[in-house]
Amino acid sequence: MVSIIEQCQVAPPTCAIDKLTLPLTCFDTLWILHNHHIPRILFYKLQNIDKISFIQNIIPTLKHSLSLTLKHYLPLAGNLVCPWNSTGYPELRYVTGDSVSVTFSETDMDFDYLVSYDHIHNAKDFHPFVPKMAEPKDASGVQFTPVLAIQVTLFPNHGISISCISHHVVGDESTIVGFINSWALLNKNKGNDDHDDKFIVPFYDRSVVKDPYGLGDCIWEETKKHKKEMMSDIIVTPPDNNNNNNNNNNNNNMVRGTFTIRRDHIEKLKNLILLTRPSLTHVTSYTVVGGYAWSCLVKSENATEIIDENVMECFGCAVNYRARFDPPLPSSYFGNCIIWYIASRKHVDLVGNEGFRVATESIGEIIYKRNKDKEYVSNGEWLKEVGGASNEGRYLAIAGSPKYDLYEADFGWGKSQKWHFVFFGSGLLMSLGKSKDSNGDLEIGLYLPKTRMNAFATIFSDGLSVL
């Protein structure tokens, strides 16, 4: 059970500028149509924290540091502005008076259970700690949609969780993790605004993102055509327990699992690939871990139902394209700059004894091929491939990256005990990130029906045990 202590709005300080407007690029605009929110939750262990201390000390400090952080991240306090009934173009807009919805709450749920790596967790156990995004508001055919909400929950004498839910149109993993880490740094430093090198000051110049084929305009026109069917999904909240997902499994049956793959296992997987595929040009931790998890996931479905062996399985490699622009974009660029490379193979190729090798080879080859093809990005072919893979219905999407480490988000309470995405949607989503305890280890997060998760866990651990 979760009870609300305080619900408030946190705005940037009055010294912030009066208005900031950012036009959307093609990388941003696609998220209006494919509306997407993936909440993140961070759990911190504080054994001596009670409700009085939480209210008197934690809440005021978090509000103050958040306000100071928003001074640099103004679009997060603003709105997505969509002029549906005019010739205008959507934008992110902050004006004085805009703010972020923040909820402070308390729960009697078991903190140690929620942060445990030894349990497969019921997916709905995490829903009470995710904030609800405020509803859009309409004014003369122009829609204003908030892009960020935050919830902080006290587990008395155990810890605190911090959850952020953001509209994907405002920024990708690089942007949102930069914001959270910067907020944590200011909170740890008691609001001291004299930044060190760890504070990420966003880069806002959208003119550096070239769109020679006018993809942004095309995406916006397509978005307006599909407005009605899209708007029903604009608000993301925990799903009704009676809804079904794409696999016809009740959401009550969905569970979340976290799996750690150690650095020595990663090295053994690399060696196994290089031994049998010495000419493969792109063998990295990402490709071998992605290939191993993908093959285990496909095999786990075979353990629970009969699948057409000729159906195509697709793996979406999320790529941060900032450094690949000419000239490169700054790593602190605020917004979206993610594209996908799609690896695909027949189901039968991934479930056999060579499944891991086939999966890793497919991922490595598509990354190597697409990295050399800048025209593929400029002309929008990648969007067509992603759309085709998504429509097939057998598409594994990857969230997160080992390059962005939220375990480093220290609000003054040390590293988080655990952090992960919360997934409310349908389809398959796998998260990939750094491990909390060991440099070089990686964590995989999955949401699956319980029977399939059990099958995956067995296949995953058995395969690593024989390396």
Short mmCIF file of C-alpha atoms in Angstrom, two decimals, residues 293-305 307 347 350-351 428 446 448-449 451-460:
data_model
loop_
_atom_site.label_atom_id
_atom_site.label_comp_id
_atom_site.label_asym_id
_atom_site.label_seq_id
_atom_site.Cartn_x
_atom_site.Cartn_y
_atom_site.Cartn_z
CA ALA A 293 20.04 -13.10 -24.42
CA TRP A 294 18.18 -12.99 -27.77
CA SER A 295 18.79 -16.68 -28.46
CA CYS A 296 17.81 -17.64 -24.90
CA LEU A 297 14.64 -15.58 -25.20
CA VAL A 298 13.61 -17.20 -28.47
CA LYS A 299 14.32 -20.66 -27.03
CA SER A 300 12.24 -19.86 -23.94
CA GLU A 301 9.18 -19.32 -26.13
CA ASN A 302 9.65 -22.78 -27.61
CA ALA A 303 9.45 -24.16 -24.08
CA THR A 304 5.95 -22.73 -23.60
CA GLU A 305 4.27 -22.90 -27.03
CA ILE A 307 6.13 -21.52 -32.96
CA HIS A 347 13.12 -18.65 -35.65
CA LEU A 350 18.01 -19.19 -33.25
CA VAL A 351 16.65 -22.19 -31.35
CA LEU A 428 9.15 -7.53 -25.81
CA LEU A 446 13.13 -8.56 -18.78
CA LEU A 448 7.74 -11.77 -19.45
CA PRO A 449 4.84 -14.05 -18.55
CA THR A 451 6.08 -19.48 -17.26
CA ARG A 452 8.27 -18.08 -20.00
CA MET A 453 10.45 -16.20 -17.51
CA ASN A 454 11.12 -19.44 -15.65
CA ALA A 455 12.08 -21.11 -18.91
CA PHE A 456 14.37 -18.21 -19.83
CA ALA A 457 16.08 -18.26 -16.41
CA THR A 458 16.87 -21.97 -16.76
CA ILE A 459 18.15 -21.69 -20.34
CA PHE A 460 20.19 -18.58 -19.48
#
